[in-house]
CSV table of C-alpha atoms and ligand atoms in Angstrom, one decimal:
chain,number,residue,atom,x,y,z
L,1,UNK,CA,71.1,102.4,150.2
L,2,UNK,CA,68.6,99.4,150.1
L,3,UNK,CA,65.7,98.7,147.2
L,4,UNK,CA,63.0,98.4,150.5
L,5,UNK,CA,64.2,102.4,151.2
L,6,UNK,CA,64.6,103.4,148.2
L,7,UNK,CA,60.8,102.3,147.3
L,8,UNK,CA,59.3,102.9,150.1
L,9,UNK,CA,60.9,106.7,149.2
L,10,UNK,CA,59.2,106.9,145.5
L,11,UNK,CA,55.8,105.6,147.1
L,12,UNK,CA,56.3,108.6,149.7
L,13,UNK,CA,57.7,111.1,147.0
L,14,UNK,CA,54.6,109.9,143.9
L,15,UNK,CA,52.0,110.4,146.8
L,16,UNK,CA,53.4,114.2,147.8
L,17,UNK,CA,52.0,115.0,144.2
L,18,UNK,CA,54.7,117.1,143.1
L,19,UNK,CA,55.6,114.6,139.8
L,20,UNK,CA,52.1,115.5,138.4
L,21,UNK,CA,53.0,119.4,137.9
L,22,UNK,CA,53.7,119.8,134.3
L,23,UNK,CA,56.3,122.6,134.7
L,24,UNK,CA,58.2,119.9,137.3
L,25,UNK,CA,58.3,117.4,134.7
L,26,UNK,CA,59.1,119.6,131.6
L,27,UNK,CA,62.3,120.8,134.3
L,28,UNK,CA,64.2,117.2,134.9
L,29,UNK,CA,63.5,116.7,130.8
L,30,UNK,CA,65.5,120.1,130.4
L,31,UNK,CA,67.7,118.6,134.0
L,32,UNK,CA,68.5,115.1,131.9
L,33,UNK,CA,69.4,116.2,127.9
L,34,UNK,CA,71.5,119.6,130.1
L,35,UNK,CA,73.1,116.3,132.2
L,36,UNK,CA,73.6,113.7,129.0
L,37,UNK,CA,75.3,117.3,126.8
L,38,UNK,CA,77.5,117.8,129.6
L,39,UNK,CA,79.1,114.2,129.9
L,40,UNK,CA,79.2,112.9,126.1
L,41,UNK,CA,82.9,112.7,126.6
L,42,UNK,CA,82.6,110.5,129.6
L,43,UNK,CA,79.2,108.6,127.7
L,44,UNK,CA,81.0,107.9,124.3
L,45,UNK,CA,84.1,106.8,126.7
L,46,UNK,CA,82.1,104.0,128.4
L,47,UNK,CA,80.8,102.2,125.9
L,48,UNK,CA,83.8,101.9,123.8
L,49,UNK,CA,85.4,100.8,127.3
L,50,UNK,CA,82.7,98.7,126.7
L,51,UNK,CA,82.3,97.0,123.8
L,52,UNK,CA,84.2,99.4,120.9
L,53,UNK,CA,81.2,101.4,120.6
L,54,UNK,CA,82.4,104.0,118.5
L,55,UNK,CA,81.3,107.8,119.0
L,56,UNK,CA,79.3,108.6,115.4
L,57,UNK,CA,77.5,105.0,115.8
L,58,UNK,CA,76.3,106.5,119.7
L,59,UNK,CA,75.4,109.4,118.9
L,60,UNK,CA,73.6,108.4,116.1
L,61,UNK,CA,71.5,105.6,117.2
L,62,UNK,CA,72.7,106.1,120.8
L,63,UNK,CA,71.9,110.4,122.4
L,64,UNK,CA,70.2,111.6,119.7
L,65,UNK,CA,67.7,108.8,119.8
L,66,UNK,CA,67.5,110.0,123.8
L,67,UNK,CA,67.6,113.7,122.6
L,68,UNK,CA,64.7,113.0,119.9
L,69,UNK,CA,62.2,112.0,123.0
L,70,UNK,CA,62.7,114.8,125.6
L,71,UNK,CA,62.9,117.3,122.5
L,72,UNK,CA,59.6,115.9,121.5
L,73,UNK,CA,58.2,115.9,125.5
L,74,UNK,CA,59.3,119.4,125.7
L,75,UNK,CA,56.8,120.5,123.3
L,76,UNK,CA,54.0,118.1,123.7
L,77,UNK,CA,53.3,117.8,126.7
L,78,UNK,CA,50.9,120.7,127.8
L,79,UNK,CA,48.6,119.1,124.9
L,80,UNK,CA,49.5,115.3,125.8
L,81,UNK,CA,49.1,115.9,129.7
L,82,UNK,CA,45.6,118.1,129.9
L,83,UNK,CA,42.3,116.1,129.8
L,84,UNK,CA,41.2,114.9,126.5
L,85,UNK,CA,37.5,115.9,126.3
L,86,UNK,CA,35.4,112.8,123.8
L,87,UNK,CA,31.6,112.8,122.4
L,88,UNK,CA,29.5,112.2,125.3
L,89,UNK,CA,26.8,109.5,123.9
L,90,UNK,CA,23.2,110.4,124.2
L,91,UNK,CA,22.3,108.1,126.7
L,92,UNK,CA,24.8,110.0,129.3
L,93,UNK,CA,23.3,113.7,128.1
L,94,UNK,CA,22.9,115.5,129.7
L,95,UNK,CA,26.8,115.6,130.5
L,96,UNK,CA,30.6,115.3,129.5
L,97,UNK,CA,32.6,112.6,129.0
L,98,UNK,CA,37.1,113.3,129.7
L,99,UNK,CA,40.1,111.2,129.4
L,100,UNK,CA,42.8,112.2,132.4
L,101,UNK,CA,46.3,111.4,132.0
L,102,UNK,CA,47.0,109.8,135.6
L,103,UNK,CA,51.2,108.6,136.5
L,104,UNK,CA,50.7,105.5,137.5
L,105,UNK,CA,53.3,106.1,140.5
L,106,UNK,CA,56.8,103.9,141.0
L,107,UNK,CA,58.2,102.6,138.2
L,108,UNK,CA,60.5,99.8,137.6
L,109,UNK,CA,63.2,100.1,134.3
L,110,UNK,CA,64.7,96.8,133.0
L,111,UNK,CA,66.9,97.4,130.5
L,112,UNK,CA,69.4,95.1,127.6
L,113,UNK,CA,72.9,96.2,127.0
L,114,UNK,CA,72.8,96.1,123.0
L,115,UNK,CA,72.0,99.9,123.1
L,116,UNK,CA,72.9,100.4,126.9
L,117,UNK,CA,71.7,104.2,126.9
L,118,UNK,CA,68.6,104.9,124.6
L,119,UNK,CA,67.0,101.1,126.5
L,120,UNK,CA,67.3,102.4,129.4
L,121,UNK,CA,67.1,106.4,129.8
L,122,UNK,CA,64.4,106.4,126.4
L,123,UNK,CA,61.7,105.2,128.6
L,124,UNK,CA,62.9,106.8,131.3
L,125,UNK,CA,62.0,109.8,129.6
L,126,UNK,CA,58.3,108.3,129.2
L,127,UNK,CA,58.4,108.1,132.1
L,128,UNK,CA,59.0,111.6,134.1
L,129,UNK,CA,56.4,113.0,131.1
L,130,UNK,CA,53.6,111.3,132.5
L,131,UNK,CA,55.1,112.3,135.9
L,132,UNK,CA,56.4,108.8,137.0
L,133,UNK,CA,59.5,108.0,139.8
L,134,UNK,CA,61.4,105.4,138.4
L,135,UNK,CA,64.0,103.4,139.1
L,136,UNK,CA,66.7,101.6,136.4
L,137,UNK,CA,68.4,98.9,136.6
L,138,UNK,CA,70.5,98.9,133.5
L,139,UNK,CA,72.0,95.4,132.1
L,140,UNK,CA,75.7,94.4,134.1
L,141,UNK,CA,77.3,93.7,131.3
L,142,UNK,CA,78.8,96.9,129.8
L,143,UNK,CA,79.9,97.4,133.2
L,144,UNK,CA,81.4,101.4,131.9
L,145,UNK,CA,78.1,102.0,131.4
L,146,UNK,CA,76.1,101.1,134.3
L,147,UNK,CA,78.3,102.8,136.4
L,148,UNK,CA,78.2,106.2,134.9
L,149,UNK,CA,74.8,105.5,134.7
L,150,UNK,CA,74.3,105.0,138.5
L,151,UNK,CA,76.8,108.1,138.6
L,152,UNK,CA,75.3,110.6,137.4
L,153,UNK,CA,71.4,110.6,137.4
L,154,UNK,CA,72.4,109.0,141.8
L,155,UNK,CA,75.0,112.1,141.9
L,156,UNK,CA,71.5,115.0,140.5
L,157,UNK,CA,68.2,113.8,141.1
L,158,UNK,CA,66.9,112.8,144.5
L,159,UNK,CA,67.1,109.3,144.7
L,160,UNK,CA,63.2,109.5,145.7
L,161,UNK,CA,62.7,110.5,142.3
L,162,UNK,CA,65.0,109.2,139.8
L,163,UNK,CA,67.5,106.2,141.0
L,164,UNK,CA,70.2,104.0,139.0
L,165,UNK,CA,70.0,100.4,140.5
L,166,UNK,CA,73.4,98.4,140.2
L,167,UNK,CA,73.6,94.5,139.7
L,168,UNK,CA,73.0,91.5,138.3
L,169,UNK,CA,70.1,89.0,138.4
L,170,UNK,CA,70.9,88.9,142.1
L,171,UNK,CA,69.7,92.2,142.5
L,172,UNK,CA,66.9,92.3,139.6
L,173,UNK,CA,65.3,89.3,141.2
L,174,UNK,CA,64.8,91.7,144.6
L,175,UNK,CA,63.7,94.9,142.4
L,176,UNK,CA,61.1,92.1,140.9
L,177,UNK,CA,58.6,91.5,144.8
L,178,UNK,CA,58.3,95.2,145.2
L,179,UNK,CA,55.2,96.1,144.5
L,180,UNK,CA,55.8,98.3,141.7
L,181,UNK,CA,53.1,100.5,139.2
L,182,UNK,CA,54.7,99.6,136.5
L,183,UNK,CA,57.6,97.2,134.7
L,184,UNK,CA,58.7,98.0,131.8
L,185,UNK,CA,61.8,95.8,130.9
L,186,UNK,CA,63.6,95.4,127.2
L,187,UNK,CA,65.4,91.9,127.0
L,188,UNK,CA,65.6,88.6,125.6
L,189,UNK,CA,62.2,86.4,125.7
L,190,UNK,CA,63.5,84.0,128.3
L,191,UNK,CA,64.0,86.8,131.3
L,192,UNK,CA,60.9,88.2,130.2
L,193,UNK,CA,59.1,85.4,130.7
L,194,UNK,CA,60.7,85.2,134.4
L,195,UNK,CA,59.9,89.3,134.1
L,196,UNK,CA,56.1,88.9,133.5
L,197,UNK,CA,55.5,86.4,135.8
L,198,UNK,CA,56.7,87.9,139.2
L,199,UNK,CA,54.9,91.4,137.7
L,200,UNK,CA,52.3,89.0,137.7
L,201,UNK,CA,52.2,88.0,140.9
L,202,UNK,CA,51.4,91.3,142.9
L,203,UNK,CA,49.4,92.2,139.6
L,204,UNK,CA,52.2,95.0,138.4
L,205,UNK,CA,51.6,95.9,134.6
L,206,UNK,CA,54.5,95.1,132.3
L,207,UNK,CA,55.6,96.5,128.8
L,208,UNK,CA,58.3,93.5,127.7
L,209,UNK,CA,60.1,94.9,124.3
L,210,UNK,CA,61.5,91.3,123.5
L,211,UNK,CA,63.7,89.8,120.7
L,212,UNK,CA,63.3,86.8,118.2
L,213,UNK,CA,63.9,86.4,114.3
L,214,UNK,CA,63.2,89.2,112.5
L,215,UNK,CA,63.4,88.3,108.4
L,216,UNK,CA,64.4,90.5,105.4
L,217,UNK,CA,62.7,89.4,102.6
L,218,UNK,CA,64.8,90.9,98.8
L,219,UNK,CA,62.1,89.9,96.3
L,220,UNK,CA,63.3,90.3,91.9
L,221,UNK,CA,61.2,93.1,91.1
L,222,UNK,CA,63.4,95.0,94.4
L,223,UNK,CA,66.1,97.1,93.2
L,224,UNK,CA,68.9,95.0,94.9
L,225,UNK,CA,71.4,98.2,94.8
L,226,UNK,CA,69.5,100.0,97.4
L,227,UNK,CA,69.0,96.5,99.2
L,228,UNK,CA,72.7,95.6,99.5
L,229,UNK,CA,73.4,99.1,100.5
L,230,UNK,CA,70.6,99.4,103.9
L,231,UNK,CA,71.0,95.4,104.7
L,232,UNK,CA,74.5,95.3,104.7
L,233,UNK,CA,73.7,99.5,107.1
L,234,UNK,CA,71.4,97.6,109.6
L,235,UNK,CA,72.7,94.0,110.1
L,236,UNK,CA,75.6,94.6,111.0
L,237,UNK,CA,75.7,98.2,112.7
L,238,UNK,CA,76.3,97.6,116.2
L,239,UNK,CA,77.7,94.1,115.1
L,240,UNK,CA,74.8,92.7,113.9
L,241,UNK,CA,73.6,93.1,118.5
L,242,UNK,CA,70.2,95.0,117.2
L,243,UNK,CA,67.0,94.0,118.5
L,244,UNK,CA,65.4,95.0,115.2
L,245,UNK,CA,68.4,93.7,113.3
L,246,UNK,CA,67.2,91.7,109.9
L,247,UNK,CA,67.7,88.2,111.2
L,248,UNK,CA,68.2,86.2,107.9
L,249,UNK,CA,68.4,86.8,104.7
L,250,UNK,CA,65.2,85.6,102.3
L,251,UNK,CA,65.7,86.6,98.6
L,252,UNK,CA,63.8,85.2,95.3
L,253,UNK,CA,66.2,82.3,94.0
L,254,UNK,CA,66.4,84.1,90.5
L,255,UNK,CA,68.0,87.5,91.3
L,256,UNK,CA,70.3,85.2,94.7
L,257,UNK,CA,73.3,85.9,93.3
L,258,UNK,CA,73.6,89.3,92.2
L,259,UNK,CA,72.7,90.4,95.4
L,260,UNK,CA,74.7,88.7,97.2
L,261,UNK,CA,77.5,90.0,94.8
L,262,UNK,CA,77.2,93.4,95.2
L,263,UNK,CA,76.3,93.1,99.3
L,264,UNK,CA,79.6,91.7,99.1
L,265,UNK,CA,80.7,94.8,97.4
L,266,UNK,CA,79.4,96.8,99.9
L,267,UNK,CA,81.0,95.1,102.5
L,268,UNK,CA,84.4,95.0,100.8
L,269,UNK,CA,83.5,99.1,100.2
L,270,UNK,CA,83.4,99.9,103.7
L,271,UNK,CA,85.6,97.6,105.3
L,272,UNK,CA,84.1,96.6,109.0
L,273,UNK,CA,87.9,94.8,110.1
L,274,UNK,CA,88.6,94.5,114.1
L,275,UNK,CA,89.4,97.8,115.8
L,276,UNK,CA,87.3,100.0,112.7
L,277,UNK,CA,85.7,103.1,114.5
L,278,UNK,CA,82.6,102.1,112.5
L,279,UNK,CA,82.5,98.6,113.8
L,280,UNK,CA,81.5,97.4,117.0
L,281,UNK,CA,82.8,94.7,119.5
L,282,UNK,CA,80.8,91.6,120.7
L,283,UNK,CA,79.8,92.1,123.9
L,284,UNK,CA,81.9,89.1,125.3
L,285,UNK,CA,83.5,86.1,125.2
L,286,UNK,CA,80.2,83.5,126.3
L,287,UNK,CA,78.4,85.5,123.7
L,288,UNK,CA,81.1,85.4,121.0
L,289,UNK,CA,81.6,82.2,121.7
L,290,UNK,CA,77.8,80.8,121.3
L,291,UNK,CA,78.5,83.2,117.6
L,292,UNK,CA,81.6,80.9,116.0
L,293,UNK,CA,79.4,78.3,117.3
L,294,UNK,CA,76.6,79.3,115.5
L,295,UNK,CA,78.8,79.6,111.8
L,296,UNK,CA,78.8,76.4,109.6
L,297,UNK,CA,81.7,76.9,107.4
L,298,UNK,CA,81.3,74.9,104.9
L,299,UNK,CA,78.1,77.4,104.3
L,300,UNK,CA,80.1,80.3,104.9
L,301,UNK,CA,81.0,82.8,101.4
L,302,UNK,CA,81.7,85.6,102.6
L,303,UNK,CA,83.6,86.9,106.3
L,304,UNK,CA,83.8,84.1,108.9
L,305,UNK,CA,87.2,86.1,110.8
L,306,UNK,CA,87.6,86.5,114.6
L,307,UNK,CA,89.9,87.7,117.3
L,308,UNK,CA,88.8,86.3,120.5
L,309,UNK,CA,90.7,89.2,122.0
L,310,UNK,CA,89.5,92.1,120.7
L,311,UNK,CA,85.7,89.5,120.2
L,312,UNK,CA,86.0,91.2,117.1
L,313,UNK,CA,83.7,88.6,114.5
L,314,UNK,CA,83.9,89.6,111.0
L,315,UNK,CA,80.0,89.9,108.8
L,316,UNK,CA,79.9,86.5,107.5
L,317,UNK,CA,77.3,85.7,104.9
L,318,UNK,CA,76.3,81.9,104.9
L,319,UNK,CA,74.3,80.8,101.6
L,320,UNK,CA,72.5,77.0,101.4
L,321,UNK,CA,71.0,77.9,104.7
L,322,UNK,CA,67.4,75.4,105.5
L,323,UNK,CA,65.1,76.3,108.2
L,324,UNK,CA,67.0,72.8,109.5
L,325,UNK,CA,69.8,74.5,110.3
L,326,UNK,CA,71.5,75.6,114.0
L,327,UNK,CA,72.0,79.3,112.7
L,328,UNK,CA,67.6,79.4,112.1
L,329,UNK,CA,67.1,78.0,115.6
L,330,UNK,CA,67.8,80.5,117.5
L,331,UNK,CA,67.7,84.4,117.1
L,332,UNK,CA,71.3,84.7,116.3
L,333,UNK,CA,71.5,88.5,117.8
L,334,UNK,CA,75.7,89.3,115.9
L,335,UNK,CA,77.1,89.7,112.9
L,336,UNK,CA,76.2,86.3,110.6
L,337,UNK,CA,74.0,86.5,107.9
L,338,UNK,CA,71.8,83.1,106.3
L,339,UNK,CA,70.9,83.1,103.3
L,340,UNK,CA,68.3,81.5,101.9
L,341,UNK,CA,67.5,81.5,97.8
L,342,UNK,CA,63.2,80.9,97.6
L,343,UNK,CA,61.0,80.4,94.9
L,344,UNK,CA,57.4,80.3,96.5
L,345,UNK,CA,57.0,84.0,97.8
L,346,UNK,CA,53.2,82.1,99.6
L,347,UNK,CA,54.8,80.1,101.0
L,348,UNK,CA,58.0,82.0,102.9
L,349,UNK,CA,55.1,83.9,103.9
L,350,UNK,CA,53.7,80.6,105.6
L,351,UNK,CA,56.7,79.7,106.9
L,352,UNK,CA,57.7,83.1,109.1
L,353,UNK,CA,53.8,82.9,110.0
L,354,UNK,CA,54.6,79.2,111.7
L,355,UNK,CA,57.1,80.7,113.8
L,356,UNK,CA,57.1,83.3,116.4
L,357,UNK,CA,55.7,86.4,116.2
L,358,UNK,CA,59.0,88.9,115.0
L,359,UNK,CA,59.4,91.5,116.6
L,360,UNK,CA,60.5,93.5,112.8
L,361,UNK,CA,60.4,92.4,109.4
L,362,UNK,CA,61.5,94.0,106.4
L,363,UNK,CA,60.5,94.1,102.4
L,364,UNK,CA,62.4,94.8,100.0
L,365,UNK,CA,60.3,95.2,96.1
L,366,UNK,CA,58.5,96.8,94.2
L,367,UNK,CA,55.6,94.8,93.6
L,368,UNK,CA,52.4,96.0,95.5
L,369,UNK,CA,50.3,92.6,95.6
L,370,UNK,CA,53.6,91.4,97.7
L,371,UNK,CA,54.1,94.3,100.0
L,372,UNK,CA,50.1,93.9,100.5
L,373,UNK,CA,49.9,90.3,101.6
L,374,UNK,CA,53.1,90.1,104.1
L,375,UNK,CA,51.1,93.8,106.0
L,376,UNK,CA,47.6,91.8,105.4
L,377,UNK,CA,48.8,88.3,106.1
L,378,UNK,CA,52.0,88.4,108.9
L,379,UNK,CA,51.5,89.4,112.0
L,380,UNK,CA,55.0,91.3,113.5
L,381,UNK,CA,56.4,94.0,115.7
L,382,UNK,CA,57.0,96.3,112.1
L,383,UNK,CA,59.1,97.2,109.8
L,384,UNK,CA,60.3,99.0,106.2
L,385,UNK,CA,59.3,98.2,102.8
L,386,UNK,CA,62.3,98.8,101.5
L,387,UNK,CA,64.5,99.6,104.4
L,388,UNK,CA,66.1,98.4,107.5
L,389,UNK,CA,66.0,99.7,111.1
L,390,UNK,CA,64.5,103.3,110.5
L,391,UNK,CA,61.5,102.4,111.9
L,392,UNK,CA,62.5,101.9,115.6
L,393,UNK,CA,64.1,106.7,114.9
L,394,UNK,CA,60.6,108.1,114.4
L,395,UNK,CA,58.8,109.7,117.0
L,396,UNK,CA,54.9,108.8,115.4
L,397,UNK,CA,54.8,105.5,115.4
L,398,UNK,CA,54.4,103.0,118.4
L,399,UNK,CA,57.9,100.8,118.9
L,400,UNK,CA,57.0,97.5,119.8
L,401,UNK,CA,56.9,94.1,119.3
L,402,UNK,CA,53.7,91.1,119.3
L,403,UNK,CA,53.6,87.5,121.0
L,404,UNK,CA,56.9,86.0,121.6
L,405,UNK,CA,58.7,89.6,120.3
L,406,UNK,CA,56.9,91.3,123.4
L,407,UNK,CA,54.4,92.9,124.9
L,408,UNK,CA,53.6,97.3,124.6
L,409,UNK,CA,54.7,99.8,123.3
L,410,UNK,CA,56.8,103.0,123.2
L,411,UNK,CA,58.4,106.8,122.2
L,412,UNK,CA,56.4,110.0,122.0
L,413,UNK,CA,52.7,109.8,122.1
L,414,UNK,CA,53.2,105.6,122.8
L,415,UNK,CA,55.0,105.7,126.0
L,416,UNK,CA,53.9,108.6,127.3
L,417,UNK,CA,50.3,106.2,127.1
L,418,UNK,CA,52.6,103.3,128.0
L,419,UNK,CA,53.3,105.0,131.7
L,420,UNK,CA,49.6,107.1,132.1
L,421,UNK,CA,46.3,105.7,133.3
L,422,UNK,CA,43.5,106.6,130.4
L,423,UNK,CA,41.6,107.4,133.7
L,424,UNK,CA,37.6,107.8,132.3
L,425,UNK,CA,35.0,110.6,134.1
L,426,UNK,CA,31.8,111.4,132.9
L,427,UNK,CA,30.4,114.1,134.3
L,428,UNK,CA,26.4,115.1,135.0
L,429,UNK,CA,25.0,117.8,135.3
L,430,UNK,CA,22.4,118.3,138.5
L,431,UNK,CA,19.6,118.9,136.0
L,432,UNK,CA,17.5,117.1,132.8
L,433,UNK,CA,18.3,113.5,133.8
L,434,UNK,CA,15.7,111.7,131.8
L,435,UNK,CA,14.0,108.6,134.5
L,436,UNK,CA,14.3,105.7,132.3
L,437,UNK,CA,16.5,103.8,134.1
L,438,UNK,CA,15.0,103.9,137.6
L,439,UNK,CA,12.7,101.1,138.6
L,440,UNK,CA,9.8,101.0,139.3
L,441,UNK,CA,10.8,99.4,135.7
L,442,UNK,CA,7.7,99.5,132.6
L,443,UNK,CA,6.9,98.4,129.5
L,444,UNK,CA,7.7,102.5,128.5
L,445,UNK,CA,10.3,103.4,129.5
L,446,UNK,CA,12.6,99.8,127.8
L,447,UNK,CA,10.7,100.8,125.0
L,448,UNK,CA,12.5,105.1,125.5
L,449,UNK,CA,15.7,101.7,126.6
L,450,UNK,CA,15.7,100.5,123.3
L,451,UNK,CA,15.3,103.7,121.5
L,452,UNK,CA,18.0,105.8,123.4
L,453,UNK,CA,20.5,102.9,123.5
N,1,NAD,P1,68.5,89.0,129.4
N,1,NAD,O1,67.3,89.2,128.8
N,1,NAD,O2,69.2,88.7,129.1
N,1,NAD,O3,68.8,90.2,129.8
N,1,NAD,C1,67.8,91.5,130.1
N,1,NAD,C2,68.3,92.6,131.9
N,1,NAD,O4,67.6,91.1,132.2
N,1,NAD,C3,69.1,93.1,132.7
N,1,NAD,O5,69.3,94.0,132.2
N,1,NAD,C4,70.0,91.4,132.9
N,1,NAD,O6,70.5,92.4,134.5
N,1,NAD,C5,68.3,90.9,133.8
N,1,NAD,N1,67.8,89.7,133.6
N,1,NAD,C6,68.9,88.1,133.2
N,1,NAD,N2,69.5,87.4,133.5
N,1,NAD,C7,67.3,86.8,134.2
N,1,NAD,C8,66.5,86.7,135.6
N,1,NAD,N3,67.4,85.0,135.7
N,1,NAD,N4,66.7,87.4,135.9
N,1,NAD,C9,66.0,88.5,136.4
N,1,NAD,N5,66.2,89.3,135.4
N,1,NAD,C10,67.2,89.2,134.7
N,1,NAD,O7,68.8,90.3,127.8
N,1,NAD,P2,70.2,90.8,126.8
N,1,NAD,O8,71.3,89.4,127.0
N,1,NAD,O9,71.1,92.2,128.1
N,1,NAD,O10,69.5,91.8,125.6
N,1,NAD,C11,69.2,90.7,124.1
N,1,NAD,C12,68.0,90.7,123.7
N,1,NAD,O11,67.4,91.4,124.3
N,1,NAD,C13,68.1,89.4,122.8
N,1,NAD,O12,67.1,89.2,122.9
N,1,NAD,C14,67.4,91.6,121.8
N,1,NAD,O13,66.3,90.7,121.0
N,1,NAD,C15,66.1,91.9,122.8
N,1,NAD,N6,66.4,93.2,123.0
N,1,NAD,C16,64.7,94.2,122.1
N,1,NAD,C17,65.0,95.2,122.2
N,1,NAD,C18,63.3,95.5,121.9
N,1,NAD,O14,63.8,97.0,122.2
N,1,NAD,N7,62.3,94.4,122.0
N,1,NAD,C19,65.9,95.9,122.2
N,1,NAD,C20,67.3,95.5,122.3
N,1,NAD,C21,67.0,94.2,123.5
């Protein structure tokens, strides 16, 4: 079916108002959850074929998050979708004030490849919960996943409500020409800009979930065992191909040797070998070659082995890195971990502030002042103190970037709001209105106006 037919039919279906019915939304969410559960094995198989991501990681970092999101809405949808009563100012009395949560309409979700289920299905869950129709354009890179998502959604839901559009850049470019009521994009800042420009032509509101270089800082007060364990997990999960992975490590000089020693021990213990169930391959040869190009062999203190046949790249740590090195000039998005030692905490915070606003930041410390400084001085999307990645798992925290790392957010109630219009309505009585706002204007009316306003 061509995209124009899909778009027009979704518009028509949205205008039939069926998606506004809360029971209809709930039934759709339940059906989606059942569909994913029934087909879980196929979802595991497809992702393994595409980039050798194992079952445990796929459940933990993809399906589990989608199921949680569905469960959140099954539990909270009634409350979220009801008009909210808010205070009514004295100047508006007698009357009352409400916020109505209107669905935006016909929405488009464009996904990135690295968490191909979560990054398309979680926003779709929010879009459904908020009462919209939805077209998903998954990334074309994991192609088995793209075909499977299209098969599952397109065979089980009417295309005038939910639809998966397959394709790459030409297809996305075509989709971007339609006047959607919302575009939700996950991907690189470069393509984010293309999407934003296309959306601006039709005044389409956007949410952009982008990337960038997210720092991890370890100070000398940190629990180094905990820091090493959580950094290794957060950095090398999904083969380092995580938008919020710690991109590089800033460690206080006095503890660098000890921290790196523990990190190496943890890496040896876990053994991220070629073909290990818990270690994901690089998505394609282009990214594999790009990552190899970022490695300066003279600085490698751990790892560096690779296999172009299986697109395996061993966790690789580079020490004595400077801000001028190539590896510090772009988002790494792979299992290469550059280390920069620092003496002055304020100076490295300033380095971060001087760069693009990161999607995430992580600080390992027991020092309250260091924590307060990071949180009050540095602007970043979200992050953790004494952990990595885990902020993304909470339905009670908005997930999104700032500046170069994104616009807007989602997850739980925040996703509902992202796909809703908050319609403000004042309802007045037909009695009891003071006369002061109507001409003729007098000094007495002005006196009352100033008092009441
Ligand atoms: P990408 O920007 O290359 O592609 C994302 C989507 O845009 C794909 O569906 C692709 O088909 C489409 N696309 C690519 N080029 C296009 C063009 N010229 N015109 C129109 N559409 C185009 O990103 P990617 O390689 O899939 O993902 C990696 C990037 O995504 C990294 O920067 C990463 O940090 C970021 N990311 C961000 C988040 C987040 O939640 N903030 C999550 C995952 C990935």
